[in-house]
Short mmCIF file of C-alpha atoms in Angstrom, two decimals:
data_model
loop_
_atom_site.label_atom_id
_atom_site.label_comp_id
_atom_site.label_asym_id
_atom_site.label_seq_id
_atom_site.Cartn_x
_atom_site.Cartn_y
_atom_site.Cartn_z
CA MET A 1 -153.69 -90.38 17.99
CA ILE A 2 -151.10 -92.61 19.52
CA THR A 3 -152.63 -95.25 21.78
CA LYS A 4 -151.79 -96.11 25.36
CA ARG A 5 -149.81 -99.34 25.49
CA ILE A 6 -150.47 -102.40 27.68
CA ILE A 7 -147.32 -104.40 28.35
CA PRO A 8 -147.10 -107.80 30.03
CA CYS A 9 -143.75 -108.52 31.69
CA LEU A 10 -142.25 -112.01 31.83
CA ASP A 11 -139.64 -112.86 34.45
CA VAL A 12 -137.30 -115.44 32.95
CA LYS A 13 -134.72 -117.52 34.78
CA ASP A 14 -132.44 -119.91 32.93
CA GLY A 15 -134.76 -119.79 29.95
CA ARG A 16 -137.97 -120.52 31.90
CA VAL A 17 -140.83 -118.28 33.04
CA VAL A 18 -140.48 -117.87 36.78
CA LYS A 19 -143.90 -116.86 38.02
CA GLY A 20 -146.33 -119.61 37.16
CA VAL A 21 -148.97 -119.10 34.57
CA SER A 22 -152.45 -120.54 34.32
CA PHE A 23 -153.18 -120.38 30.61
CA VAL A 24 -154.57 -123.79 29.93
CA ASN A 25 -154.19 -123.56 26.18
CA LEU A 26 -150.40 -123.51 26.19
CA ARG A 27 -148.45 -126.70 25.61
CA ASP A 28 -145.62 -125.46 27.80
CA ALA A 29 -146.61 -122.55 30.00
CA GLY A 30 -143.06 -122.32 31.31
CA ASP A 31 -141.70 -121.49 27.88
CA PRO A 32 -141.35 -117.70 27.67
CA VAL A 33 -141.70 -117.74 23.88
CA GLU A 34 -144.97 -119.67 23.94
CA LEU A 35 -146.34 -117.37 26.60
CA ALA A 36 -145.16 -114.32 24.65
CA ALA A 37 -146.81 -115.58 21.47
CA GLU A 38 -150.05 -116.00 23.40
CA TYR A 39 -149.86 -112.35 24.53
CA ASP A 40 -149.18 -111.35 20.92
CA ARG A 41 -152.40 -113.15 19.90
CA GLN A 42 -154.26 -111.38 22.73
CA ARG A 43 -153.15 -108.01 21.25
CA ALA A 44 -150.67 -107.02 23.91
CA ASP A 45 -148.90 -103.93 22.54
CA GLU A 46 -145.38 -104.84 23.57
CA LEU A 47 -143.63 -107.31 25.84
CA VAL A 48 -140.85 -107.09 28.38
CA PHE A 49 -138.62 -110.06 29.18
CA LEU A 50 -136.78 -109.61 32.44
CA ASP A 51 -133.85 -111.99 32.74
CA ILE A 52 -133.27 -112.81 36.41
CA SER A 53 -130.69 -115.55 35.76
CA ALA A 54 -127.71 -115.25 38.01
CA SER A 55 -125.33 -117.42 36.03
CA HIS A 56 -123.42 -116.91 32.83
CA GLU A 57 -125.10 -120.02 31.38
CA GLY A 58 -128.52 -118.61 32.21
CA ARG A 59 -127.68 -115.43 30.32
CA LYS A 60 -126.59 -117.39 27.27
CA THR A 61 -129.89 -119.25 27.41
CA MET A 62 -131.65 -115.88 27.43
CA ARG A 63 -130.11 -115.03 24.07
CA ASP A 64 -131.67 -118.19 22.62
CA VAL A 65 -135.01 -117.14 24.10
CA VAL A 66 -134.63 -113.73 22.44
CA ARG A 67 -133.79 -115.32 19.10
CA ARG A 68 -136.80 -117.61 19.24
CA ALA A 69 -139.06 -114.77 20.42
CA ALA A 70 -137.91 -112.62 17.51
CA GLY A 71 -138.90 -115.42 15.16
CA GLU A 72 -142.37 -115.75 16.65
CA LEU A 73 -143.56 -112.31 17.67
CA SER A 74 -145.16 -109.66 15.50
CA ILE A 75 -145.00 -107.00 18.22
CA PRO A 76 -141.96 -105.21 19.69
CA PHE A 77 -140.24 -106.53 22.78
CA THR A 78 -137.74 -105.26 25.33
CA VAL A 79 -135.16 -107.32 27.20
CA GLY A 80 -133.80 -106.31 30.59
CA GLY A 81 -131.69 -107.85 33.30
CA GLY A 82 -127.96 -108.35 33.41
CA ILE A 83 -127.14 -105.89 30.63
CA GLY A 84 -123.97 -104.19 31.83
CA SER A 85 -122.16 -103.06 28.70
CA VAL A 86 -122.64 -101.88 25.13
CA GLU A 87 -121.50 -105.35 24.05
CA ASP A 88 -124.29 -106.95 26.09
CA MET A 89 -126.75 -104.56 24.41
CA PHE A 90 -125.38 -105.49 21.01
CA GLU A 91 -125.77 -109.22 21.71
CA ILE A 92 -129.40 -108.85 22.78
CA LEU A 93 -130.35 -106.46 19.98
CA ARG A 94 -128.61 -108.62 17.40
CA ALA A 95 -130.53 -111.63 18.72
CA GLY A 96 -133.65 -109.70 17.72
CA ALA A 97 -134.85 -107.61 20.68
CA ASP A 98 -136.23 -104.18 19.77
CA LYS A 99 -135.10 -102.46 22.96
CA VAL A 100 -132.88 -103.13 25.93
CA SER A 101 -133.66 -102.06 29.46
CA ILE A 102 -130.92 -101.11 31.91
CA ASN A 103 -131.32 -100.44 35.59
CA THR A 104 -128.50 -101.02 38.10
CA SER A 105 -125.83 -100.85 35.38
CA ALA A 106 -127.04 -97.39 34.34
CA ILE A 107 -126.70 -96.11 37.91
CA LEU A 108 -123.22 -97.60 38.25
CA ASN A 109 -122.17 -96.31 34.84
CA PRO A 110 -124.49 -93.57 33.52
CA GLU A 111 -122.40 -93.22 30.37
CA LEU A 112 -123.80 -96.56 29.31
CA ILE A 113 -127.01 -94.70 28.41
CA GLU A 114 -125.12 -92.31 26.11
CA GLU A 115 -123.00 -95.03 24.54
CA GLY A 116 -126.06 -97.20 23.89
CA ALA A 117 -128.08 -94.32 22.48
CA ARG A 118 -125.24 -93.23 20.22
CA ARG A 119 -124.62 -96.69 18.88
CA PHE A 120 -128.16 -98.08 18.59
CA GLY A 121 -130.40 -95.01 18.79
CA SER A 122 -132.34 -93.63 21.75
CA GLN A 123 -135.44 -95.58 20.77
CA CYS A 124 -133.63 -98.81 21.80
CA ILE A 125 -132.59 -97.66 25.26
CA VAL A 126 -135.06 -98.04 28.11
CA VAL A 127 -133.89 -96.90 31.54
CA ALA A 128 -135.67 -98.80 34.31
CA ILE A 129 -136.06 -96.96 37.61
CA ASP A 130 -137.11 -98.66 40.84
CA ALA A 131 -138.41 -95.92 43.12
CA LYS A 132 -139.49 -95.92 46.76
CA TYR A 133 -141.06 -93.09 48.76
CA ASP A 134 -139.22 -91.65 51.74
CA PRO A 135 -141.83 -89.98 53.98
CA ASP A 136 -139.17 -88.00 55.90
CA ALA A 137 -137.69 -86.47 52.78
CA GLY A 138 -141.10 -86.27 51.11
CA ASP A 139 -139.71 -87.62 47.84
CA TRP A 140 -139.05 -90.79 45.88
CA PHE A 141 -135.57 -92.30 45.76
CA VAL A 142 -133.93 -94.76 43.39
CA TYR A 143 -133.00 -98.28 44.49
CA THR A 144 -130.85 -100.79 42.64
CA HIS A 145 -129.96 -104.49 42.79
CA GLY A 146 -133.61 -105.46 42.74
CA GLY A 147 -134.49 -102.94 45.41
CA ARG A 148 -131.80 -103.78 47.94
CA ASN A 149 -129.53 -100.76 47.57
CA HIS A 150 -130.53 -97.18 48.29
CA THR A 151 -128.67 -94.97 45.81
CA GLY A 152 -129.47 -91.64 47.47
CA LYS A 153 -130.60 -90.33 44.07
CA ARG A 154 -133.99 -88.69 43.79
CA ALA A 155 -136.15 -90.47 41.20
CA LEU A 156 -137.02 -87.29 39.32
CA ASP A 157 -133.38 -86.15 39.15
CA TRP A 158 -132.29 -89.52 37.86
CA ALA A 159 -135.13 -89.66 35.29
CA LYS A 160 -134.12 -86.21 33.98
CA GLU A 161 -130.48 -87.23 33.83
CA ALA A 162 -131.39 -90.40 31.93
CA VAL A 163 -133.34 -88.30 29.40
CA ASP A 164 -130.42 -85.89 28.99
CA ARG A 165 -128.09 -88.80 28.42
CA GLY A 166 -130.28 -90.17 25.62
CA ALA A 167 -132.76 -92.64 27.13
CA GLY A 168 -135.70 -93.30 24.83
CA GLU A 169 -138.13 -94.42 27.50
CA ILE A 170 -138.41 -94.70 31.29
CA LEU A 171 -139.76 -97.88 32.87
CA LEU A 172 -140.88 -96.60 36.25
CA THR A 173 -141.56 -99.18 38.95
CA SER A 174 -143.00 -98.21 42.30
CA MET A 175 -141.48 -100.45 44.96
CA ASP A 176 -144.16 -99.32 47.37
CA GLN A 177 -146.96 -100.53 45.12
CA ASP A 178 -145.28 -103.51 43.46
CA GLY A 179 -147.13 -106.72 44.27
CA GLN A 180 -149.84 -104.90 46.28
CA LYS A 181 -152.47 -105.08 43.55
CA ASN A 182 -154.12 -101.90 44.78
CA GLY A 183 -153.22 -99.66 41.88
CA PHE A 184 -150.28 -97.93 40.24
CA ASP A 185 -148.38 -95.29 42.18
CA LEU A 186 -150.26 -92.31 40.80
CA PRO A 187 -148.35 -89.47 42.53
CA LEU A 188 -144.96 -90.92 41.50
CA THR A 189 -146.05 -91.62 37.93
CA ARG A 190 -147.72 -88.21 37.67
CA GLU A 191 -144.63 -86.36 38.83
CA ILE A 192 -142.16 -88.16 36.58
CA SER A 193 -144.34 -88.27 33.47
CA ARG A 194 -145.17 -84.56 33.78
CA GLU A 195 -141.53 -83.52 34.02
CA ILE A 196 -139.91 -85.48 31.20
CA ASN A 197 -140.57 -85.49 27.46
CA ILE A 198 -140.06 -89.18 26.68
CA PRO A 199 -142.59 -91.98 27.24
CA VAL A 200 -143.00 -93.30 30.78
CA ILE A 201 -144.13 -96.89 31.37
CA ALA A 202 -145.93 -97.17 34.72
CA SER A 203 -145.21 -100.38 36.59
CA GLY A 204 -146.08 -101.96 39.92
CA GLY A 205 -149.42 -102.33 41.64
CA ALA A 206 -151.94 -103.17 38.93
CA GLY A 207 -154.69 -105.38 40.31
CA ASN A 208 -157.69 -104.73 38.10
CA GLU A 209 -158.88 -102.97 34.94
CA GLN A 210 -159.76 -99.74 36.71
CA HIS A 211 -156.16 -99.32 37.88
CA PHE A 212 -155.09 -99.02 34.23
CA ALA A 213 -157.79 -96.42 33.59
CA GLU A 214 -156.63 -94.40 36.61
CA VAL A 215 -153.00 -94.31 35.59
CA PHE A 216 -153.89 -93.08 32.09
CA GLU A 217 -156.53 -90.61 33.26
CA GLN A 218 -154.52 -89.14 36.11
CA THR A 219 -150.93 -89.20 34.81
CA ALA A 220 -149.15 -88.67 31.49
CA ALA A 221 -147.89 -92.29 31.35
CA SER A 222 -147.68 -93.67 27.80
CA ALA A 223 -147.87 -97.31 28.80
CA ALA A 224 -148.62 -99.56 31.74
CA LEU A 225 -146.92 -102.80 32.63
CA ALA A 226 -148.05 -105.75 34.72
CA ALA A 227 -146.95 -109.33 35.25
CA SER A 228 -148.70 -111.82 37.49
CA ILE A 229 -152.26 -110.52 37.09
CA PHE A 230 -151.98 -111.27 33.37
CA HIS A 231 -150.19 -114.58 33.84
CA PHE A 232 -152.77 -115.90 36.29
CA GLY A 233 -155.62 -114.74 34.11
CA GLU A 234 -157.07 -112.51 36.85
CA VAL A 235 -157.14 -109.73 34.30
CA SER A 236 -156.84 -110.18 30.56
CA ILE A 237 -155.35 -107.84 27.98
CA ALA A 238 -158.76 -107.77 26.30
CA SER A 239 -160.67 -106.87 29.47
CA VAL A 240 -158.20 -104.06 30.28
CA LYS A 241 -158.54 -102.64 26.78
CA GLU A 242 -162.31 -102.94 26.79
CA HIS A 243 -162.46 -101.05 30.07
CA LEU A 244 -160.09 -98.36 28.79
CA ARG A 245 -162.13 -97.90 25.60
CA ALA A 246 -165.28 -97.51 27.66
CA LYS A 247 -163.48 -94.81 29.65
CA GLY A 248 -162.46 -92.99 26.47
CA VAL A 249 -158.79 -93.97 26.57
CA GLU A 250 -157.58 -94.87 23.07
CA VAL A 251 -156.05 -98.34 22.86
CA ARG A 252 -155.20 -100.63 20.00
CA MET B 1 -136.18 -113.93 -4.37
CA LEU B 2 -136.18 -110.68 -2.43
CA ALA B 3 -133.02 -108.76 -1.59
CA VAL B 4 -132.96 -107.23 1.90
CA ILE B 5 -130.27 -104.59 1.68
CA ASP B 6 -127.51 -105.02 4.25
CA TYR B 7 -125.61 -101.77 4.70
CA GLY B 8 -124.43 -101.99 8.27
CA MET B 9 -127.34 -100.06 9.77
CA GLY B 10 -129.94 -101.06 12.29
CA ASN B 11 -131.78 -104.24 12.84
CA LEU B 12 -132.17 -106.34 9.70
CA HIS B 13 -133.10 -109.24 11.85
CA SER B 14 -136.74 -108.33 12.42
CA VAL B 15 -137.53 -107.88 8.73
CA SER B 16 -135.77 -111.14 7.91
CA MET B 17 -137.68 -112.95 10.65
CA ALA B 18 -140.97 -111.67 9.31
CA LEU B 19 -140.12 -112.85 5.79
CA LYS B 20 -139.06 -116.22 7.18
CA ARG B 21 -142.39 -116.53 9.03
CA MET B 22 -144.12 -115.84 5.72
CA ASN B 23 -142.01 -118.43 3.86
CA VAL B 24 -140.79 -115.79 1.46
CA PRO B 25 -137.40 -116.53 -0.13
CA PHE B 26 -134.97 -113.70 0.52
CA ARG B 27 -131.30 -112.89 0.83
CA VAL B 28 -129.77 -110.33 3.21
CA THR B 29 -127.14 -108.84 0.97
CA SER B 30 -125.06 -105.91 -0.21
CA ASP B 31 -123.90 -107.81 -3.29
CA HIS B 32 -124.67 -105.85 -6.45
CA GLU B 33 -125.26 -108.92 -8.62
CA GLU B 34 -127.59 -110.49 -6.08
CA ILE B 35 -129.58 -107.27 -5.87
CA LYS B 36 -129.80 -107.08 -9.65
CA GLN B 37 -130.99 -110.70 -9.83
CA SER B 38 -133.64 -110.22 -7.14
CA GLY B 39 -137.35 -109.90 -7.81
CA GLY B 40 -137.73 -107.03 -5.37
CA ILE B 41 -135.75 -104.97 -2.90
CA ILE B 42 -136.42 -104.17 0.74
CA LEU B 43 -134.49 -101.28 2.24
CA PRO B 44 -134.78 -101.45 6.04
CA GLY B 45 -133.14 -98.99 8.37
CA VAL B 46 -132.81 -97.73 11.88
CA GLY B 47 -130.44 -94.90 12.70
CA ALA B 48 -129.54 -91.53 11.25
CA PHE B 49 -130.24 -90.46 7.66
CA GLY B 50 -126.77 -89.11 6.88
CA ASP B 51 -125.00 -92.19 8.27
CA ALA B 52 -127.28 -94.44 6.26
CA MET B 53 -126.60 -92.58 2.97
CA ARG B 54 -122.86 -92.72 3.66
CA GLU B 55 -122.99 -96.47 4.34
CA LEU B 56 -125.00 -97.05 1.16
CA GLU B 57 -122.60 -94.88 -0.83
CA GLU B 58 -119.52 -96.67 0.53
CA ARG B 59 -120.92 -99.98 -0.66
CA GLY B 60 -121.81 -98.59 -4.09
CA LEU B 61 -125.46 -99.29 -3.30
CA VAL B 62 -126.92 -95.87 -4.09
CA SER B 63 -126.45 -96.27 -7.84
CA VAL B 64 -127.50 -99.94 -7.83
CA ILE B 65 -130.73 -99.26 -5.94
CA LYS B 66 -131.60 -96.24 -8.08
CA GLN B 67 -130.85 -98.12 -11.29
CA GLU B 68 -132.96 -101.11 -10.29
CA ALA B 69 -135.80 -98.89 -9.08
CA ASN B 70 -135.73 -96.84 -12.27
CA GLN B 71 -135.97 -100.04 -14.29
CA GLY B 72 -139.21 -100.86 -12.52
CA LYS B 73 -138.08 -103.32 -9.84
CA PRO B 74 -140.35 -103.15 -6.77
CA LEU B 75 -138.61 -101.40 -3.90
CA LEU B 76 -139.92 -101.11 -0.33
CA GLY B 77 -138.30 -98.75 2.16
CA ILE B 78 -139.15 -99.36 5.82
CA CYS B 79 -138.87 -96.69 8.56
CA LEU B 80 -135.61 -94.84 7.85
CA GLY B 81 -135.56 -96.85 4.60
CA MET B 82 -138.73 -95.00 3.52
CA GLN B 83 -137.20 -91.63 4.38
CA LEU B 84 -134.12 -92.48 2.29
CA LEU B 85 -136.35 -92.76 -0.81
CA PHE B 86 -136.93 -89.00 -0.66
CA SER B 87 -134.84 -86.04 -1.84
CA SER B 88 -133.32 -84.82 1.39
CA SER B 89 -133.38 -84.71 5.19
CA ASP B 90 -132.65 -82.28 8.00
CA GLU B 91 -131.42 -85.00 10.37
CA HIS B 92 -128.21 -83.74 12.06
CA GLY B 93 -127.44 -81.45 9.10
CA TYR B 94 -128.63 -81.44 5.52
CA TYR B 95 -128.29 -84.68 3.55
CA GLN B 96 -129.41 -85.78 0.14
CA GLY B 97 -131.38 -89.00 -0.17
CA LEU B 98 -131.98 -91.44 -3.02
CA ASN B 99 -134.33 -88.90 -4.58
CA LEU B 100 -136.65 -91.53 -6.02
CA LEU B 101 -139.60 -89.55 -4.65
CA PRO B 102 -139.66 -85.77 -4.24
CA GLY B 103 -139.90 -84.56 -0.67
CA HIS B 104 -138.03 -83.58 2.44
CA VAL B 105 -137.61 -85.19 5.88
CA VAL B 106 -138.01 -82.96 8.94
CA ARG B 107 -137.94 -83.44 12.69
CA PHE B 108 -141.13 -83.45 14.73
CA SER B 109 -141.28 -80.27 16.73
CA GLY B 110 -143.78 -79.24 19.33
CA ASP B 111 -144.79 -79.65 22.90
CA TYR B 112 -145.32 -83.40 22.73
CA LEU B 113 -143.37 -86.61 23.17
CA ILE B 114 -140.64 -87.28 20.60
CA PRO B 115 -140.04 -89.92 19.23
CA HIS B 116 -143.51 -90.75 17.99
CA MET B 117 -143.45 -94.22 19.54
CA GLY B 118 -146.20 -96.80 19.74
CA TRP B 119 -149.34 -97.97 17.98
CA ASN B 120 -151.19 -95.47 15.85
CA TRP B 121 -154.09 -95.68 13.42
CA LEU B 122 -153.30 -96.13 9.75
CA SER B 123 -155.72 -94.07 7.64
CA ILE B 124 -155.86 -95.00 3.99
CA LYS B 125 -155.97 -91.89 1.78
CA HIS B 126 -155.97 -93.40 -1.69
CA PRO B 127 -157.06 -96.85 -2.84
CA HIS B 128 -154.04 -98.85 -3.89
CA PRO B 129 -153.27 -102.51 -4.77
CA LEU B 130 -151.11 -102.61 -1.63
CA PHE B 131 -154.26 -102.25 0.46
CA TYR B 132 -156.37 -104.72 -1.48
CA GLY B 133 -158.56 -106.72 0.89
CA LEU B 134 -157.12 -105.00 3.97
CA GLU B 135 -158.86 -103.00 6.65
CA GLU B 136 -157.49 -100.04 8.56
CA ASP B 137 -155.95 -100.88 11.94
CA TYR B 138 -153.18 -99.74 14.28
CA VAL B 139 -149.52 -100.15 13.31
CA TYR B 140 -146.31 -99.65 15.28
CA PHE B 141 -144.25 -96.47 14.77
CA VAL B 142 -140.90 -95.37 16.19
CA HIS B 143 -139.46 -92.22 14.63
CA SER B 144 -138.40 -88.66 15.39
CA TYR B 145 -138.35 -87.41 11.79
CA HIS B 146 -141.15 -87.52 9.26
CA VAL B 147 -141.58 -87.14 5.51
CA GLN B 148 -143.10 -84.11 3.84
CA ALA B 149 -143.82 -85.43 0.37
CA ARG B 150 -143.95 -82.87 -2.43
CA ASN B 151 -146.67 -84.81 -4.29
CA ALA B 152 -149.72 -85.35 -2.12
CA GLU B 153 -150.76 -88.27 -4.34
CA ASP B 154 -147.60 -90.21 -3.39
CA VAL B 155 -148.90 -90.41 0.19
CA ILE B 156 -151.42 -93.25 0.23
CA ALA B 157 -151.84 -93.58 4.00
CA THR B 158 -151.25 -91.31 6.96
CA THR B 159 -151.45 -91.38 10.72
CA ASP B 160 -152.21 -88.59 13.16
CA TYR B 161 -149.57 -87.37 15.58
CA TYR B 162 -150.41 -83.71 16.33
CA GLN B 163 -150.51 -83.36 12.51
CA PRO B 164 -151.06 -85.70 9.58
CA VAL B 165 -147.94 -87.87 9.32
CA THR B 166 -146.85 -89.68 6.15
CA ALA B 167 -147.23 -93.39 6.87
CA VAL B 168 -147.28 -95.19 3.50
CA VAL B 169 -146.01 -93.85 0.19
CA ALA B 170 -146.28 -95.40 -3.25
CA ARG B 171 -145.55 -94.35 -6.78
CA ASN B 172 -145.29 -96.96 -9.55
CA ASN B 173 -142.84 -99.57 -8.24
CA ILE B 174 -141.59 -97.50 -5.28
CA TYR B 175 -143.12 -98.12 -1.86
CA GLY B 176 -142.38 -96.91 1.63
CA MET B 177 -143.73 -97.58 5.13
CA GLN B 178 -142.78 -95.31 8.03
CA PHE B 179 -143.99 -97.80 10.65
CA HIS B 180 -142.51 -101.26 11.16
CA PRO B 181 -144.76 -103.74 9.31
CA GLU B 182 -142.73 -106.59 10.79
CA LYS B 183 -143.70 -105.37 14.29
CA SER B 184 -147.26 -104.35 13.51
CA GLY B 185 -149.29 -107.46 14.20
CA GLU B 186 -151.65 -108.82 11.60
CA LEU B 187 -152.04 -105.72 9.44
CA GLY B 188 -148.27 -105.36 9.25
CA ARG B 189 -147.88 -108.95 8.16
CA LYS B 190 -150.59 -108.54 5.53
CA LEU B 191 -148.99 -105.39 4.14
CA LEU B 192 -145.67 -107.19 3.76
CA GLU B 193 -147.50 -110.06 2.08
CA ARG B 194 -149.17 -107.63 -0.32
CA PHE B 195 -145.81 -106.12 -1.21
CA VAL B 196 -144.38 -109.60 -1.83
CA LEU B 197 -147.37 -110.40 -4.02
CA LEU B 198 -146.86 -107.20 -6.01
CA THR B 199 -143.23 -108.17 -6.63
CA GLU B 200 -144.37 -111.54 -7.93
CA THR B 201 -147.17 -110.35 -10.15
CA LYS B 202 -145.49 -107.08 -11.14
CA VAL B 203 -148.85 -105.37 -10.93
CA GLY B 204 -148.46 -101.89 -12.32
CA VAL B 205 -150.46 -98.99 -11.00
#
């Protein structure tokens, strides 16, 4: 059967990895392509590059990163950040990315999902959702602009709309859990992954191997993403997979 | 030299990059002469079956590919490219394929996630020179339609996604891989290398 995927995420600014890394065997740990190639060797299943450059120059640099990554990697990778049009998608996909991830731009212009899916196929279009729990409303809501803007949209409604419009995958980040290292947001991930029929990537909160086991045992997530815990070597791809195998979760 | 067929569909880049990494000489082309001069053909493809056949037809590539394949030139279809080798598909209507192998392409249907996306185990069904020296492992799939081959012996490897799914096909000089070998880690790279070797040695089966 299809395996659960483990996905490291690299934040890239102006062509450099933002959060520091502690792999001693890399010549240049700030080079996203070198770091990505290391994750490929460690049998990561996919990679996500998140471009957080603010400038036009930074975005152009990202395309060079994508081109070099495509030359090096033997696993699929997704690029997100600053993709606001079908033309932007085309540039990134042509540079060699397998998928593009859209977040704020999809909220501002939901037709972007349809246009992208029609032109490049649903399998290329990942819709990233940043969700935060509102205890008064008893539900999760979508935030944009890196979590600054409350959209008023319920996470589940938006996920369903994204699916209807042709998204191929949902990258679901819990803003409540992100950076906390005390586990994925199980109720959020459970609700969304149960209600939609495309893969959900759980993101935010992973701190140890057991957190990955929980998210796969207790939700229908297809993949789990983490960033700093992998970069700092607190948890390795291999140790996560070993733990999952021991728990009976099939991984590559 | 290998010819990677350029017909305006999908991402040719990843296959080209993989060949470059392997130091295999290749040309991305839709030029009939170049295809005829090549030692082997790779037909990649992402997108819809009917669109792909139309694009091939418009470039006069259907007859060139069939002619070369029928003369014994090694041909590898990847993902949609593998599906195009077969007789027909149900994707958004009914379309005829290259008909180099008998069989039909149908959509996955059931109460499970579609597309079939991610790493899945490649089970070898028949020994074949393509698999020489290789061990089974996971490979990367992304597809919503799958091949039902008419001849069971043409299917040399399968994977399991709520049913046995055609993963590698081979008959004489015709080969197909439903997964993306260029995105499938070490086993993917080795399978591409084996195909390249078969084009060089012209090993018959």
